[in-house]
CSV table of C-alpha atoms in Angstrom, one decimal:
chain,number,residue,atom,x,y,z
A,1,MET,CA,-101.0,29.3,-82.8
A,2,LYS,CA,-102.4,27.8,-79.7
A,3,ILE,CA,-100.8,24.5,-80.5
A,4,SER,CA,-97.4,26.1,-80.9
A,5,LEU,CA,-97.6,27.7,-77.6
A,6,ILE,CA,-98.6,24.6,-75.8
A,7,ALA,CA,-95.8,22.8,-77.4
A,8,ALA,CA,-93.3,25.5,-76.3
A,9,LEU,CA,-94.6,25.3,-72.6
A,10,GLY,CA,-94.2,21.6,-72.7
A,11,ARG,CA,-90.7,21.7,-73.6
A,12,LYS,CA,-89.9,24.3,-70.8
A,13,ALA,CA,-91.6,22.0,-68.2
A,14,VAL,CA,-89.6,19.1,-69.3
A,15,LEU,CA,-86.4,21.0,-69.2
A,16,SER,CA,-87.3,22.3,-65.6
A,17,LEU,CA,-87.9,18.9,-64.4
A,18,ALA,CA,-84.6,17.6,-65.8
A,19,VAL,CA,-82.7,20.4,-64.0
A,20,LEU,CA,-84.5,19.7,-60.7
A,21,ALA,CA,-83.6,16.0,-61.0
A,22,MET,CA,-79.9,16.8,-61.6
A,23,LEU,CA,-79.9,19.0,-58.6
A,24,ALA,CA,-81.4,16.4,-56.4
A,25,THR,CA,-78.9,13.8,-57.5
A,26,LEU,CA,-76.0,16.2,-56.7
A,27,VAL,CA,-77.3,16.9,-53.3
A,28,SER,CA,-77.6,13.3,-52.6
A,29,CYS,CA,-74.1,12.5,-53.7
A,30,GLN,CA,-72.7,15.3,-51.4
A,31,ARG,CA,-74.7,13.8,-48.4
A,32,ASP,CA,-73.3,10.4,-49.1
A,33,ALA,CA,-69.6,11.4,-49.5
A,34,PRO,CA,-67.4,11.0,-46.4
A,35,THR,CA,-66.4,14.0,-44.4
A,36,PRO,CA,-62.8,15.0,-44.9
A,37,PRO,CA,-60.5,14.9,-41.8
A,38,ALA,CA,-59.7,18.1,-39.8
A,39,ALA,CA,-56.1,17.8,-40.9
A,40,GLU,CA,-57.2,18.2,-44.5
A,41,VAL,CA,-59.3,21.3,-43.7
A,42,LYS,CA,-56.4,22.8,-41.7
A,43,ARG,CA,-53.3,21.3,-43.0
A,44,THR,CA,-51.0,22.5,-40.2
A,45,ALA,CA,-52.1,23.6,-36.8
A,46,GLU,CA,-49.9,26.2,-35.0
A,47,PRO,CA,-48.0,24.5,-32.1
A,48,ARG,CA,-48.6,26.1,-28.7
A,49,VAL,CA,-45.7,28.4,-27.5
A,50,LEU,CA,-44.8,27.8,-23.9
A,51,TYR,CA,-42.3,30.8,-23.6
A,52,TYR,CA,-39.5,32.7,-25.5
A,53,TYR,CA,-35.9,32.5,-24.4
A,54,ASP,CA,-32.3,33.5,-25.5
A,55,PRO,CA,-30.3,30.3,-26.4
A,56,MET,CA,-27.4,31.8,-24.5
A,57,ARG,CA,-29.4,32.3,-21.4
A,58,PRO,CA,-32.0,29.5,-21.6
A,59,GLU,CA,-32.8,29.7,-17.9
A,60,VAL,CA,-34.5,33.2,-18.4
A,61,HIS,CA,-38.0,33.0,-19.9
A,62,PHE,CA,-40.1,35.8,-21.7
A,63,ASP,CA,-43.7,35.8,-22.3
A,64,LYS,CA,-43.5,37.7,-25.6
A,65,PRO,CA,-41.3,37.5,-28.7
A,66,GLY,CA,-38.8,40.2,-29.5
A,67,PRO,CA,-35.1,41.1,-29.3
A,68,SER,CA,-33.0,39.5,-26.6
A,69,PRO,CA,-31.8,41.9,-23.9
A,70,PHE,CA,-28.6,39.9,-23.5
A,71,MET,CA,-27.5,39.3,-27.0
A,72,ASP,CA,-28.0,40.9,-30.5
A,73,MET,CA,-30.5,38.2,-31.6
A,74,ALA,CA,-34.2,37.5,-31.6
A,75,LEU,CA,-35.8,35.4,-28.7
A,76,VAL,CA,-36.5,31.8,-29.8
A,77,PRO,CA,-40.0,30.3,-29.1
A,78,LYS,CA,-40.2,27.1,-26.9
A,79,PHE,CA,-43.1,25.0,-28.2
A,80,ALA,CA,-45.1,22.4,-26.2
A,81,GLU,CA,-44.2,19.7,-28.6
A,82,ALA,CA,-40.5,20.4,-28.3
A,83,ASN,CA,-40.8,20.4,-24.5
A,84,GLU,CA,-42.2,16.8,-24.6
A,85,SER,CA,-39.3,15.6,-26.5
A,86,ASP,CA,-36.5,17.6,-24.9
A,87,GLY,CA,-33.0,16.7,-25.7
A,88,ILE,CA,-30.8,16.1,-28.7
A,89,ALA,CA,-32.0,13.8,-31.5
A,90,VAL,CA,-29.3,12.2,-33.5
A,91,SER,CA,-29.8,9.5,-36.1
A,92,PRO,CA,-28.2,6.0,-35.6
A,93,SER,CA,-26.1,6.5,-38.7
A,94,ILE,CA,-24.5,9.7,-37.2
A,95,VAL,CA,-24.0,8.1,-33.8
A,96,GLN,CA,-22.0,5.3,-35.5
A,97,SER,CA,-20.1,7.6,-37.8
A,98,LEU,CA,-19.1,9.9,-34.9
A,99,GLY,CA,-17.9,7.0,-32.7
A,100,ILE,CA,-20.3,7.7,-29.9
A,101,ARG,CA,-20.4,5.0,-27.4
A,102,ILE,CA,-23.1,4.4,-24.8
A,103,GLY,CA,-22.3,3.0,-21.3
A,104,LYS,CA,-23.9,2.3,-18.0
A,105,PRO,CA,-22.5,3.2,-14.4
A,106,VAL,CA,-20.6,0.6,-12.6
A,107,VAL,CA,-21.1,-0.3,-9.0
A,108,ARG,CA,-18.3,-1.8,-7.2
A,109,THR,CA,-16.0,-1.7,-4.0
A,110,VAL,CA,-13.3,0.8,-4.0
A,111,ARG,CA,-10.5,1.8,-1.8
A,112,PRO,CA,-9.8,5.5,-1.5
A,113,SER,CA,-6.3,6.7,-1.9
A,114,VAL,CA,-4.3,9.9,-2.4
A,115,ARG,CA,-0.8,10.6,-3.7
A,116,VAL,CA,1.1,13.0,-1.6
A,117,PRO,CA,4.6,14.1,-0.8
A,118,ALA,CA,6.6,12.6,2.1
A,119,ARG,CA,9.8,12.9,3.9
A,120,VAL,CA,12.0,10.9,6.1
A,121,VAL,CA,12.4,12.5,9.6
A,122,SER,CA,14.0,11.4,12.8
A,123,ASP,CA,12.0,9.8,15.5
A,124,ALA,CA,11.8,12.4,18.2
A,125,ARG,CA,11.7,9.7,20.8
A,126,ALA,CA,15.2,8.6,19.8
A,127,GLN,CA,16.8,12.1,19.7
A,128,ALA,CA,19.4,13.3,22.3
A,129,ARG,CA,21.2,16.6,23.1
A,130,LEU,CA,24.6,17.2,24.5
A,131,GLN,CA,24.9,20.5,26.3
A,132,SER,CA,27.6,22.2,28.4
A,133,ARG,CA,27.1,22.3,32.2
A,134,VAL,CA,30.1,24.5,33.0
A,135,ASN,CA,31.8,27.7,32.0
A,136,GLY,CA,34.9,27.3,29.8
A,137,TRP,CA,36.2,26.8,26.2
A,138,VAL,CA,36.1,24.2,23.6
A,139,GLU,CA,39.7,23.2,23.0
A,140,ARG,CA,39.2,20.3,20.6
A,141,LEU,CA,36.2,19.4,18.5
A,142,ALA,CA,36.0,15.7,17.3
A,143,VAL,CA,32.7,16.2,15.4
A,144,ARG,CA,33.2,19.0,12.9
A,145,ALA,CA,30.1,18.8,10.7
A,146,GLU,CA,26.3,18.1,10.9
A,147,GLY,CA,25.3,14.7,9.3
A,148,GLN,CA,28.4,13.0,10.7
A,149,SER,CA,27.8,9.6,12.2
A,150,VAL,CA,28.9,8.9,15.8
A,151,SER,CA,28.7,6.0,18.2
A,152,ALA,CA,27.4,6.1,21.8
A,153,GLY,CA,30.3,7.1,24.0
A,154,ALA,CA,32.5,8.5,21.3
A,155,VAL,CA,34.2,11.8,22.1
A,156,VAL,CA,32.4,14.8,20.7
A,157,ALA,CA,34.5,17.7,22.2
A,158,GLU,CA,37.2,18.2,24.8
A,159,ILE,CA,36.7,21.3,27.0
A,160,TYR,CA,38.7,23.3,29.5
A,161,SER,CA,37.0,24.7,32.5
A,162,PRO,CA,38.5,26.0,35.9
A,163,GLU,CA,35.5,24.3,37.6
A,164,LEU,CA,36.5,20.9,36.1
A,165,VAL,CA,40.1,21.5,37.2
A,166,GLN,CA,39.1,22.2,40.8
A,167,ALA,CA,36.9,19.2,41.0
A,168,GLN,CA,39.7,16.9,39.8
A,169,GLU,CA,42.0,18.3,42.4
A,170,GLU,CA,39.4,17.6,45.1
A,171,LEU,CA,39.1,14.1,43.8
A,172,LEU,CA,42.7,13.3,44.1
A,173,LEU,CA,42.8,14.6,47.7
A,174,GLY,CA,41.0,11.6,48.8
A,175,SER,CA,39.2,11.3,52.3
A,176,ASP,CA,35.6,12.7,52.4
A,177,MET,CA,36.1,15.2,49.6
A,178,ALA,CA,36.6,12.5,46.9
A,179,ALA,CA,33.1,11.3,47.0
A,180,ALA,CA,31.7,14.9,46.7
A,181,ALA,CA,34.1,15.6,43.9
A,182,THR,CA,33.1,12.5,42.0
A,183,GLU,CA,29.5,13.6,42.2
A,184,ARG,CA,30.4,17.0,41.0
A,185,LEU,CA,32.2,15.7,37.9
A,186,ARG,CA,29.1,13.5,37.1
A,187,ARG,CA,26.9,16.5,37.3
A,188,PHE,CA,29.3,18.4,35.0
A,189,GLY,CA,28.7,15.7,32.3
A,190,ILE,CA,32.0,13.7,32.8
A,191,ALA,CA,31.6,10.0,32.1
A,192,ASP,CA,32.4,7.5,34.9
A,193,GLY,CA,35.2,5.9,32.8
A,194,ASP,CA,36.9,9.3,32.6
A,195,ILE,CA,36.6,9.9,36.3
A,196,GLN,CA,38.2,6.5,36.9
A,197,ALA,CA,41.1,7.4,34.5
A,198,ILE,CA,41.7,10.5,36.5
A,199,ARG,CA,42.1,8.5,39.7
A,200,ARG,CA,44.4,5.9,37.9
A,201,ALA,CA,46.6,8.7,36.5
A,202,GLY,CA,46.8,10.4,39.9
A,203,LYS,CA,46.8,13.9,38.4
A,204,SER,CA,44.3,16.3,36.9
A,205,SER,CA,43.8,16.9,33.2
A,206,ARG,CA,43.7,20.3,31.6
A,207,ARG,CA,40.7,19.3,29.3
A,208,LEU,CA,38.0,16.6,29.8
A,209,PRO,CA,36.0,15.0,27.1
A,210,LEU,CA,32.2,15.2,26.5
A,211,ARG,CA,30.9,12.1,24.9
A,212,ALA,CA,27.9,11.2,22.6
A,213,PRO,CA,24.9,9.9,24.6
A,214,VAL,CA,23.4,7.9,21.7
A,215,SER,CA,24.6,6.3,18.4
A,216,GLY,CA,23.4,8.1,15.4
A,217,ILE,CA,24.1,11.2,13.3
A,218,VAL,CA,24.7,14.9,14.3
A,219,THR,CA,21.6,16.9,13.4
A,220,GLU,CA,22.9,20.2,14.7
A,221,LEU,CA,26.3,21.4,15.9
A,222,GLY,CA,26.3,24.4,18.2
A,223,VAL,CA,30.0,25.2,18.8
A,224,ARG,CA,33.3,25.4,17.0
A,225,GLU,CA,36.9,24.8,18.3
A,226,GLY,CA,37.8,27.8,20.5
A,227,SER,CA,34.2,28.7,21.3
A,228,SER,CA,33.4,29.8,24.8
A,229,ILE,CA,30.8,27.9,26.5
A,230,SER,CA,28.5,28.2,29.5
A,231,PRO,CA,25.8,26.0,31.2
A,232,ASP,CA,23.3,26.9,28.5
A,233,THR,CA,25.5,26.2,25.4
A,234,LEU,CA,24.5,23.6,22.9
A,235,ILE,CA,27.3,21.3,22.0
A,236,ALA,CA,25.4,18.9,19.6
A,237,ASP,CA,22.1,17.2,18.8
A,238,PHE,CA,21.9,13.6,17.9
A,239,SER,CA,19.3,11.5,16.1
A,240,SER,CA,19.3,7.7,16.2
A,241,ARG,CA,19.5,5.9,12.9
A,242,ASN,CA,17.8,2.9,14.3
A,243,ALA,CA,14.5,4.7,14.5
A,244,ALA,CA,13.0,7.1,11.9
A,245,TRP,CA,9.7,8.1,10.8
A,246,ILE,CA,8.1,8.9,7.4
A,247,GLU,CA,5.8,11.9,7.4
A,248,ALA,CA,3.2,12.5,4.7
A,249,GLN,CA,1.4,15.7,4.4
A,250,LEU,CA,-2.4,15.6,4.0
A,251,PHE,CA,-5.0,18.1,3.9
A,252,PRO,CA,-8.0,17.9,6.4
A,253,ALA,CA,-10.4,17.1,3.6
A,254,GLN,CA,-8.1,14.2,2.5
A,255,ARG,CA,-8.1,12.8,6.0
A,256,VAL,CA,-11.8,12.8,6.2
A,257,MET,CA,-12.2,11.1,2.9
A,258,LEU,CA,-9.7,8.4,3.6
A,259,GLY,CA,-10.9,7.6,7.2
A,260,GLU,CA,-8.8,5.5,9.6
A,261,PRO,CA,-6.7,3.3,10.0
A,262,LEU,CA,-4.4,4.2,7.2
A,263,SER,CA,-1.6,2.4,5.4
A,264,ALA,CA,0.9,3.8,2.8
A,265,ARG,CA,3.3,2.7,0.1
A,266,PHE,CA,6.5,4.9,-0.3
A,267,THR,CA,8.8,5.1,-3.4
A,268,VAL,CA,11.9,7.3,-4.1
A,269,PRO,CA,11.3,9.5,-7.2
A,270,GLY,CA,13.5,8.2,-10.0
A,271,ALA,CA,14.3,4.9,-8.2
A,272,PRO,CA,11.7,2.4,-9.3
A,273,GLY,CA,11.6,-1.1,-8.0
A,274,ARG,CA,12.1,-0.3,-4.3
A,275,GLU,CA,9.1,0.2,-2.0
A,276,TRP,CA,8.6,0.8,1.6
A,277,LEU,CA,5.4,-0.1,3.4
A,278,GLY,CA,3.8,1.6,6.4
A,279,ASP,CA,0.7,0.5,8.5
A,280,ASN,CA,-1.4,2.2,11.2
A,281,GLY,CA,-0.3,5.8,10.5
A,282,THR,CA,-0.8,8.3,13.2
A,283,PHE,CA,-1.6,12.0,12.6
A,284,VAL,CA,0.3,14.8,14.4
A,285,PRO,CA,-2.3,16.9,16.2
A,286,LEU,CA,-1.0,20.1,14.8
A,287,LEU,CA,-1.8,21.8,11.6
A,288,ASP,CA,0.9,23.6,9.6
A,289,PRO,CA,-0.1,27.3,9.6
A,290,VAL,CA,1.6,27.8,6.1
A,291,THR,CA,0.5,24.8,4.1
A,292,GLN,CA,-2.6,24.0,6.2
A,293,THR,CA,-1.6,20.3,6.2
A,294,GLN,CA,-1.3,17.7,8.8
A,295,ALA,CA,1.5,15.3,9.1
A,296,LEU,CA,0.8,11.6,9.0
A,297,ARG,CA,3.6,9.5,10.5
A,298,PHE,CA,4.6,6.0,9.7
A,299,ALA,CA,7.3,3.9,11.5
A,300,ILE,CA,9.5,2.0,9.1
A,301,ALA,CA,11.7,-1.0,9.8
A,302,ASP,CA,14.6,-0.5,7.4
A,303,ALA,CA,15.4,3.0,8.5
A,304,ARG,CA,19.1,2.9,7.5
A,305,ALA,CA,18.3,2.5,3.8
A,306,LEU,CA,16.8,6.0,3.8
A,307,PRO,CA,18.8,9.0,4.9
A,308,LEU,CA,17.1,11.6,7.0
A,309,GLY,CA,15.5,14.3,4.8
A,310,THR,CA,14.9,12.0,1.8
A,311,LEU,CA,11.8,13.1,-0.3
A,312,LEU,CA,9.4,10.3,-1.1
A,313,ASP,CA,6.2,9.7,-3.1
A,314,ALA,CA,3.5,8.3,-0.9
A,315,VAL,CA,0.3,6.6,-1.8
A,316,VAL,CA,-2.0,6.7,1.3
A,317,GLU,CA,-4.8,4.2,1.3
A,318,GLY,CA,-7.9,4.3,3.4
A,319,GLN,CA,-10.7,1.7,4.2
A,320,PRO,CA,-12.5,-0.1,1.4
A,321,ARG,CA,-16.0,1.4,0.5
A,322,ASP,CA,-18.8,-0.7,-0.9
A,323,ASP,CA,-21.5,0.1,-3.6
A,324,VAL,CA,-19.9,3.1,-5.1
A,325,LEU,CA,-21.4,4.3,-8.3
A,326,LEU,CA,-18.7,5.0,-10.9
A,327,VAL,CA,-18.5,6.4,-14.4
A,328,PRO,CA,-15.4,7.1,-16.6
A,329,VAL,CA,-13.8,10.4,-16.1
A,330,SER,CA,-13.9,11.1,-19.9
A,331,ALA,CA,-17.8,10.9,-19.7
A,332,VAL,CA,-18.1,14.1,-17.6
A,333,ILE,CA,-18.4,17.4,-19.2
A,334,ARG,CA,-17.0,20.1,-17.0
A,335,THR,CA,-18.3,23.6,-17.4
A,336,ALA,CA,-18.3,26.9,-15.5
A,337,GLN,CA,-21.9,26.2,-14.4
A,338,GLY,CA,-21.1,22.7,-13.1
A,339,ASP,CA,-20.5,19.1,-14.1
A,340,ARG,CA,-22.9,17.2,-16.4
A,341,ILE,CA,-23.3,13.9,-18.2
A,342,LEU,CA,-25.2,13.3,-21.5
A,343,LEU,CA,-27.9,10.7,-20.7
A,344,GLN,CA,-29.6,8.6,-23.3
A,345,ARG,CA,-33.4,8.5,-22.8
A,346,ALA,CA,-35.8,5.6,-23.7
A,347,ASN,CA,-36.8,7.7,-26.7
A,348,LYS,CA,-33.1,7.6,-27.9
A,349,ARG,CA,-32.7,11.3,-27.4
A,350,PHE,CA,-29.7,12.7,-25.5
A,351,VAL,CA,-30.2,15.0,-22.5
A,352,PRO,CA,-27.5,16.8,-20.5
A,353,THR,CA,-28.0,16.1,-16.8
A,354,ALA,CA,-26.2,17.9,-13.9
A,355,VAL,CA,-24.3,15.5,-11.6
A,356,GLN,CA,-22.4,15.8,-8.3
A,357,LEU,CA,-18.9,14.2,-8.3
A,358,GLY,CA,-17.1,12.4,-5.5
A,359,GLN,CA,-13.6,11.0,-5.3
A,360,ARG,CA,-11.6,9.9,-8.4
A,361,TYR,CA,-10.4,6.2,-8.6
A,362,GLY,CA,-7.9,5.9,-11.5
A,363,ASP,CA,-9.7,6.5,-14.7
A,364,ASP,CA,-13.2,6.5,-13.0
A,365,VAL,CA,-15.0,9.1,-10.9
A,366,GLU,CA,-17.7,8.6,-8.1
A,367,ILE,CA,-21.2,10.0,-8.8
A,368,VAL,CA,-22.9,11.1,-5.6
A,369,GLY,CA,-25.8,12.7,-7.2
A,370,GLY,CA,-27.7,13.1,-10.5
A,371,LEU,CA,-27.3,9.5,-11.8
A,372,VAL,CA,-28.6,6.0,-11.0
A,373,ALA,CA,-27.2,2.6,-11.9
A,374,THR,CA,-29.8,2.0,-14.5
A,375,ASP,CA,-29.1,5.1,-16.5
A,376,ARG,CA,-27.4,5.0,-19.9
A,377,PHE,CA,-25.0,7.7,-20.7
A,378,VAL,CA,-22.6,8.8,-23.5
A,379,SER,CA,-19.2,7.4,-22.5
A,380,SER,CA,-17.2,8.6,-25.6
A,381,GLY,CA,-18.0,11.4,-28.1
A,382,GLN,CA,-20.2,13.5,-25.7
A,383,PHE,CA,-18.3,16.7,-26.8
A,384,LEU,CA,-19.5,16.1,-30.4
A,385,LEU,CA,-23.0,15.8,-29.2
A,386,ASP,CA,-22.6,19.0,-27.1
A,387,ALA,CA,-21.5,20.6,-30.3
A,388,GLU,CA,-24.6,19.2,-32.0
A,389,ALA,CA,-26.7,20.9,-29.2
A,390,SER,CA,-25.0,24.2,-30.0
A,391,LEU,CA,-25.6,23.7,-33.6
A,392,GLN,CA,-29.2,23.1,-32.9
A,393,SER,CA,-29.5,26.2,-30.9
A,394,GLY,CA,-28.0,28.2,-34.0
A,395,LEU,CA,-30.7,26.7,-36.2
A,396,ASP,CA,-33.3,27.6,-33.9
A,397,GLN,CA,-31.9,31.1,-33.9
A,398,MET,CA,-32.0,31.2,-37.7
A,399,ASP,CA,-35.7,30.3,-37.6
A,400,ALA,CA,-36.4,32.9,-35.0
A,401,ASP,CA,-34.8,35.6,-37.1
A,402,ALA,CA,-37.7,35.2,-39.5
A,403,MET,CA,-40.1,36.1,-36.7
A,404,PRO,CA,-41.4,39.7,-36.5
A,405,LYS,CA,-39.4,41.5,-33.8
A,406,GLN,CA,-41.6,42.9,-30.9
A,407,GLY,CA,-40.9,44.0,-27.5
A,408,ALA,CA,-40.2,41.4,-24.9
A,409,SER,CA,-40.6,41.6,-21.2
A,410,PRO,CA,-38.6,39.5,-18.8
């Protein structure tokens, strides 16, 4: 009996020792095994939320999630990781399939110019007026319509006046009164040749001629046959065809942009192949109260080829400008909030950037702010990328709809 008990106790001791040895081995293995990385312990760490926003009003930030006060949608979270890689990510294959082209700004010398309407006007320095200096009547009118061409010294009208008849009678009397009568006839507008004709004829004439002072065209006719006249009556206005101006109409901002001196090229609409050139244009120091434009005058040599009043197309050119930063007009996205360009960052992401535009030069436009010469921008297909950005905002909204809706505070 004692022997059986001792044998049983011996088996228990051996079994206990075996269990202890297995535990010791297990603990040792666990100590020697490498510690798993934190990423395996916590597979996905929650990104830090910077703020919440409405994709339709991204400039307004909220510190809590919830429904948007502007639209019927949930606010979208803005994560720190997303902020570090701001912009639109597009794979190279999609860039190629959409035909998106990347360009760089061009720096070159340009000459500002504007296309404005112009008109041929008479040179005020070559205008003349024929006016009555006596009381009487127009008995014969040689010029019957405005626009009629006349030569210097040609008869414009023949008038009857008692004052002229009296002066002729005094002239024919001779002696001392003849000299005074001759001077009176000159003051009444009678030419010296007509006065000599009266002396040769030896008798007075019922009507005497009034002659054109210059060669040109009649721009205004003030009388008709049978009209009564007085010393303040306009007979006709004349404009010389040997001198004419071309006046182009510019806004004050265009004048500032072009600078001075100015040159211009003129063409007649619908008549290609003929061009007139003007140099050293001068501004009229008056602003039209209706159109708020200022007349720019050019003297032209071949004045007879252009009738007065002819409407022209004018290209007015200013002084050259150096080192002007230019991009294609097609690269600019115009919105109600302003102008912008899609820039390509070094990480190949596309970021819309606000720019300030200057003058347009053909198919290019000047950039005066928001862009430098080393930037790369989308020159073609930017509207497709803009649509991609809108689509991305929609996807963000779909993700945000799964968030629990809570109150938001602006």
